[in-house]
Amino acid sequence: MKKEELIKQIQKYEPLLANAVSHMVEYIQDNYSAAYPSKVQTEAVNDYLRSVYADGDGSMSEKNCEHRRIASQKITIAAIPVLDNYQLDKLQNVLDHIAYDKEYYIPDRGYGMHR
């Protein structure tokens, strides 16, 4: 199955999940991906986790982080048709980091001359 077909199927019933899966599959399948996902990719995951109320009261308590981690597994499960075992492990590892750190991405850096 191709990524585009998968996303179309998921989009029918869960648009935020489809967006998160799309961004994270893109990140995992990039042969030259950065060590961290982009802010846009991380925000897609966070949007999905908020939509399923995995944040609880919004604090990053241990309980809420575990809820976020468990909820993030649905992203990995949805990506099974397009990723191999190694990629699925890598994806869940990144999602676990996002579950414990909402800002798990490389911050944008300004380029040019600074004084």
XYZ file of N, CA, C and O in Angstrom:
460
model
N 0.833 -1.175 0.000
C 0.000 0.000 0.000
C 0.881 1.242 0.000
O 1.914 1.273 0.642
N 0.466 2.234 -0.725
C 1.207 3.484 -0.773
C 0.709 4.436 0.310
O -0.431 4.337 0.763
N 1.599 5.333 0.697
C 1.272 6.288 1.753
C 0.024 7.096 1.408
O -0.848 7.292 2.263
N -0.093 7.537 0.173
C -1.221 8.378 -0.228
C -2.552 7.633 -0.070
O -3.543 8.209 0.380
N -2.568 6.349 -0.434
C -3.775 5.539 -0.298
C -4.153 5.386 1.177
O -5.323 5.486 1.545
N -3.156 5.118 2.006
C -3.385 4.957 3.439
C -3.966 6.228 4.041
O -4.938 6.181 4.793
N -3.373 7.362 3.695
C -3.820 8.638 4.256
C -5.263 8.924 3.840
O -6.072 9.381 4.655
N -5.613 8.633 2.592
C -6.992 8.836 2.129
C -7.974 7.997 2.941
O -9.057 8.455 3.294
N -7.597 6.756 3.234
C -8.474 5.879 4.012
C -8.656 6.391 5.436
O -9.768 6.418 5.956
N -7.563 6.794 6.071
C -7.633 7.282 7.451
C -8.380 8.607 7.510
O -9.145 8.862 8.441
N -8.179 9.450 6.510
C -8.780 10.784 6.462
C -10.311 10.716 6.554
O -10.936 11.614 7.093
N -10.893 9.652 6.066
C -12.350 9.511 6.063
C -12.929 9.513 7.469
O -14.026 10.016 7.685
N -12.198 8.939 8.430
C -12.765 8.825 9.769
C -11.993 9.587 10.845
O -12.550 9.901 11.890
N -10.706 9.895 10.618
C -9.926 10.644 11.609
C -8.906 11.542 10.917
O -7.763 11.148 10.731
N -9.305 12.761 10.549
C -8.400 13.661 9.817
C -7.116 14.027 10.589
O -6.049 14.107 9.985
N -7.218 14.227 11.896
C -6.008 14.579 12.656
C -5.038 13.406 12.742
O -3.818 13.600 12.689
N -5.561 12.204 12.847
C -4.702 11.019 12.822
C -4.032 10.894 11.458
O -2.834 10.619 11.368
N -4.797 11.119 10.404
C -4.232 11.047 9.045
C -3.104 12.054 8.869
O -2.063 11.733 8.288
N -3.291 13.251 9.390
C -2.257 14.286 9.294
C -1.001 13.874 10.064
O 0.120 14.004 9.564
N -1.185 13.347 11.272
C -0.035 12.912 12.076
C 0.695 11.754 11.402
O 1.930 11.751 11.318
N -0.052 10.783 10.908
C 0.561 9.637 10.226
C 1.325 10.106 8.992
O 2.467 9.700 8.755
N 0.711 10.979 8.215
C 1.349 11.489 7.001
C 2.681 12.164 7.313
O 3.705 11.862 6.682
N 2.674 13.064 8.289
C 3.909 13.776 8.632
C 4.980 12.846 9.193
O 6.159 12.972 8.858
N 4.579 11.911 10.042
C 5.573 11.051 10.668
C 6.100 9.985 9.709
O 7.285 9.657 9.748
N 5.270 9.477 8.818
C 5.758 8.526 7.806
C 6.750 9.242 6.890
O 7.799 8.681 6.547
N 6.442 10.468 6.537
C 7.354 11.265 5.708
C 8.704 11.419 6.414
O 9.762 11.255 5.807
N 8.675 11.718 7.710
C 9.909 11.883 8.489
C 10.698 10.565 8.540
O 11.905 10.545 8.304
N 10.024 9.462 8.827
C 10.699 8.170 8.978
C 11.253 7.672 7.648
O 12.335 7.097 7.592
N 10.519 7.887 6.547
C 10.954 7.371 5.249
C 12.016 8.241 4.586
O 12.619 7.807 3.613
N 12.274 9.418 5.105
C 13.304 10.290 4.541
C 14.672 9.677 4.840
O 15.054 9.507 5.998
N 15.395 9.318 3.793
C 16.709 8.685 3.977
C 17.716 9.605 4.645
O 18.676 9.140 5.247
N 17.509 10.894 4.534
C 18.437 11.866 5.109
C 17.742 12.704 6.173
O 17.964 13.897 6.279
N 16.888 12.061 6.964
C 16.121 12.805 7.960
C 17.040 13.315 9.063
O 18.078 12.735 9.361
N 16.597 14.399 9.663
C 17.334 14.989 10.779
C 17.179 14.090 12.003
O 16.353 13.174 12.028
N 17.964 14.362 13.017
C 17.888 13.579 14.245
C 16.554 13.781 14.955
O 16.103 12.913 15.699
N 15.935 14.919 14.728
C 14.650 15.250 15.343
C 13.654 15.615 14.254
O 14.036 16.149 13.219
N 12.355 15.369 14.490
C 11.360 15.802 13.505
C 11.267 17.323 13.483
O 11.733 17.997 14.401
N 10.637 17.851 12.445
C 10.456 19.303 12.356
C 9.358 19.736 13.313
O 8.591 18.911 13.841
N 9.251 21.032 13.509
C 8.206 21.567 14.378
C 6.822 21.215 13.823
O 5.923 20.849 14.579
N 6.645 21.293 12.516
C 5.366 20.977 11.880
C 5.001 19.518 12.132
O 3.848 19.187 12.446
N 5.964 18.620 11.992
C 5.717 17.197 12.220
C 5.361 16.932 13.681
O 4.421 16.197 13.974
N 6.087 17.558 14.596
C 5.810 17.394 16.022
C 4.445 17.958 16.381
O 3.691 17.357 17.143
N 4.099 19.106 15.810
C 2.795 19.709 16.094
C 1.650 18.851 15.560
O 0.583 18.809 16.169
N 1.851 18.168 14.442
C 0.816 17.271 13.916
C 0.530 16.157 14.927
O -0.630 15.805 15.160
N 1.577 15.625 15.539
C 1.413 14.591 16.562
C 0.721 15.180 17.788
O -0.234 14.600 18.318
N 1.183 16.349 18.239
C 0.572 16.977 19.407
C -0.895 17.316 19.172
O -1.725 17.157 20.071
N -1.242 17.757 17.970
C -2.647 18.049 17.645
C -3.498 16.794 17.778
O -4.602 16.832 18.330
N -2.985 15.682 17.264
C -3.724 14.426 17.379
C -3.865 14.019 18.845
O -4.954 13.636 19.289
N -2.791 14.100 19.604
C -2.843 13.683 21.008
C -3.820 14.557 21.803
O -4.550 14.044 22.659
N -3.863 15.850 21.506
C -4.848 16.719 22.161
C -6.269 16.336 21.763
O -7.187 16.383 22.571
N -6.450 15.941 20.509
C -7.793 15.612 20.023
C -8.377 14.370 20.691
O -9.592 14.219 20.768
N -7.529 13.482 21.168
C -8.012 12.277 21.858
C -7.893 12.432 23.379
O -7.977 11.449 24.111
N -7.690 13.655 23.812
C -7.640 14.005 25.245
C -6.562 13.245 26.004
O -6.742 12.903 27.170
N -5.445 12.987 25.348
C -4.346 12.276 25.994
C -3.564 13.178 26.947
O -2.818 12.680 27.780
N -3.747 14.500 26.841
C -3.021 15.434 27.702
C -3.616 15.547 29.100
O -3.004 16.137 29.978
N -4.806 15.025 29.305
C -5.444 15.140 30.611
C -5.643 16.598 30.973
O -6.285 17.344 30.242
N -5.036 17.019 32.070
C -5.190 18.403 32.526
C -4.195 19.363 31.886
O -4.138 20.529 32.245
N -3.400 18.893 30.950
C -2.453 19.757 30.245
C -1.067 19.791 30.852
O -0.130 20.265 30.231
N -0.926 19.281 32.067
C 0.404 19.249 32.685
C 1.187 18.083 32.093
O 0.619 17.175 31.482
N 2.469 18.110 32.267
C 3.305 17.017 31.772
C 3.642 16.069 32.931
O 4.777 15.666 33.112
N 2.616 15.712 33.708
C 2.805 14.767 34.805
C 3.137 13.393 34.213
O 2.904 13.128 33.031
N 3.644 12.528 35.055
C 4.004 11.185 34.586
C 2.775 10.465 34.021
O 2.853 9.805 32.986
N 1.647 10.626 34.691
C 0.408 9.988 34.235
C 0.009 10.499 32.852
O -0.331 9.720 31.961
N 0.053 11.814 32.649
C -0.312 12.388 31.354
C 0.674 11.979 30.266
O 0.276 11.721 29.126
N 1.951 11.912 30.592
C 2.951 11.479 29.614
C 2.697 10.039 29.179
O 2.820 9.708 27.995
N 2.325 9.193 30.134
C 2.019 7.801 29.791
C 0.768 7.714 28.922
O 0.714 6.924 27.989
N -0.232 8.539 29.209
C -1.423 8.572 28.356
C -1.059 9.013 26.947
O -1.563 8.464 25.960
N -0.178 10.017 26.834
C 0.275 10.495 25.529
C 1.033 9.383 24.793
O 0.852 9.182 23.607
N 1.878 8.662 25.516
C 2.668 7.587 24.895
C 1.749 6.486 24.376
O 1.906 6.001 23.257
N 0.781 6.096 25.178
C -0.150 5.043 24.765
C -0.974 5.510 23.566
O -1.161 4.766 22.599
N -1.462 6.745 23.599
C -2.254 7.271 22.485
C -1.419 7.372 21.210
O -1.939 7.181 20.104
N -0.128 7.661 21.354
C 0.739 7.777 20.172
C 0.917 6.443 19.455
O 1.244 6.403 18.268
N 0.670 5.350 20.147
C 0.810 4.037 19.523
C -0.199 3.839 18.395
O 0.041 3.064 17.474
N -1.315 4.569 18.439
C -2.295 4.466 17.360
C -1.699 5.005 16.052
O -2.027 4.515 14.972
N -0.811 6.002 16.152
C -0.132 6.521 14.962
C 0.747 5.420 14.365
O 0.743 5.195 13.160
N 1.492 4.734 15.228
C 2.348 3.640 14.765
C 1.518 2.520 14.157
O 1.847 2.000 13.083
N 0.429 2.160 14.811
C -0.434 1.089 14.302
C -0.994 1.468 12.936
O -1.034 0.639 12.024
N -1.405 2.715 12.777
C -1.957 3.157 11.498
C -0.909 3.123 10.385
O -1.244 2.956 9.214
N 0.368 3.261 10.744
C 1.443 3.289 9.746
C 1.950 1.897 9.357
O 2.788 1.778 8.466
N 1.439 0.849 9.980
C 1.911 -0.512 9.706
C 1.896 -0.869 8.220
O 2.857 -1.456 7.719
N 0.854 -0.520 7.453
C 0.839 -0.935 6.042
C 1.951 -0.330 5.173
O 2.237 -0.855 4.101
N 2.582 0.761 5.622
C 3.571 1.417 4.755
C 5.002 1.396 5.296
O 5.922 1.783 4.586
N 5.199 0.929 6.528
C 6.540 0.919 7.113
C 6.965 -0.508 7.451
O 6.136 -1.353 7.790
N 8.279 -0.760 7.395
C 8.786 -2.071 7.804
C 9.045 -2.070 9.315
O 8.849 -1.057 9.985
N 9.472 -3.199 9.856
C 9.661 -3.329 11.310
C 10.647 -2.322 11.864
O 10.407 -1.730 12.916
N 11.769 -2.144 11.189
C 12.778 -1.190 11.649
C 12.193 0.224 11.692
O 12.392 0.962 12.648
N 11.489 0.603 10.637
C 10.894 1.940 10.569
C 9.816 2.117 11.638
O 9.702 3.193 12.225
N 9.030 1.080 11.892
C 8.001 1.162 12.935
C 8.633 1.354 14.311
O 8.133 2.145 15.125
N 9.729 0.659 14.576
C 10.442 0.834 15.849
C 10.978 2.252 15.979
O 10.863 2.883 17.041
N 11.558 2.752 14.898
C 12.081 4.120 14.904
C 10.949 5.128 15.118
O 11.095 6.073 15.895
N 9.829 4.911 14.451
C 8.676 5.801 14.598
C 8.188 5.820 16.045
O 7.988 6.891 16.621
N 8.022 4.648 16.647
C 7.511 4.628 18.024
C 8.511 5.247 18.983
O 8.126 5.906 19.940
N 9.796 5.089 18.723
C 10.818 5.726 19.553
C 10.678 7.249 19.506
O 10.712 7.926 20.530
N 10.499 7.803 18.313
C 10.326 9.256 18.161
C 9.027 9.701 18.832
O 8.986 10.709 19.532
N 7.961 8.925 18.646
C 6.676 9.274 19.263
C 6.755 9.221 20.794
O 6.138 10.044 21.477
N 7.521 8.278 21.330
C 7.713 8.224 22.780
C 8.393 9.489 23.286
O 8.021 10.038 24.324
N 9.381 9.973 22.534
C 10.044 11.215 22.915
C 9.074 12.388 22.865
O 9.079 13.242 23.756
N 8.244 12.449 21.834
C 7.256 13.531 21.721
C 6.248 13.436 22.873
O 5.813 14.461 23.408
N 5.896 12.223 23.274
C 4.955 12.041 24.380
C 5.472 12.657 25.674
O 4.709 13.199 26.458
N 6.771 12.601 25.870
C 7.368 13.136 27.093
C 7.887 14.561 26.941
O 8.242 15.192 27.923
N 7.957 15.053 25.728
C 8.445 16.410 25.472
C 7.693 16.974 24.272
O 7.990 16.622 23.134
N 6.721 17.845 24.532
C 5.881 18.397 23.468
C 6.690 19.195 22.442
O 6.227 19.447 21.356
N 7.877 19.601 22.825
C 8.720 20.399 21.927
C 9.941 19.608 21.484
O 11.064 20.121 21.437
N 9.733 18.349 21.131
C 10.815 17.472 20.682
C 11.042 17.686 19.192
O 10.586 16.939 18.342
N 11.707 18.786 18.875
C 12.049 19.110 17.497
C 13.225 20.054 17.513
O 13.548 20.646 18.542
N 13.854 20.184 16.379
C 14.966 21.125 16.262
C 14.378 22.514 16.063
O 13.611 22.725 15.115
N 14.684 23.457 16.949
C 14.141 24.806 16.776
C 14.644 25.442 15.479
O 15.757 25.153 15.027
N 13.804 26.275 14.895
C 14.205 26.997 13.693
C 15.344 27.934 14.030
O 15.322 28.608 15.063
N 16.309 27.964 13.160
C 17.451 28.865 13.366
C 17.452 29.902 12.291
O 17.263 29.594 11.120
N 17.693 31.121 12.687
C 17.823 32.175 11.694
C 19.189 32.126 11.051
O 20.189 31.827 11.705
N 19.234 32.353 9.785
C 20.511 32.346 9.083
C 20.851 33.762 8.660
O 19.984 34.616 8.549
N 22.090 33.984 8.456
C 22.536 35.305 8.048
C 23.495 35.865 9.071
O 23.917 35.203 10.014
N 23.853 37.108 8.878
C 24.812 37.741 9.759
C 24.098 38.337 10.962
O 23.106 39.045 10.817
N 24.581 38.039 12.138
C 24.024 38.581 13.364
C 25.109 39.350 14.088
O 26.256 38.975 14.095
N 24.739 40.421 14.707
C 25.715 41.198 15.457
C 25.460 41.091 16.912
O 24.436 40.944 17.409
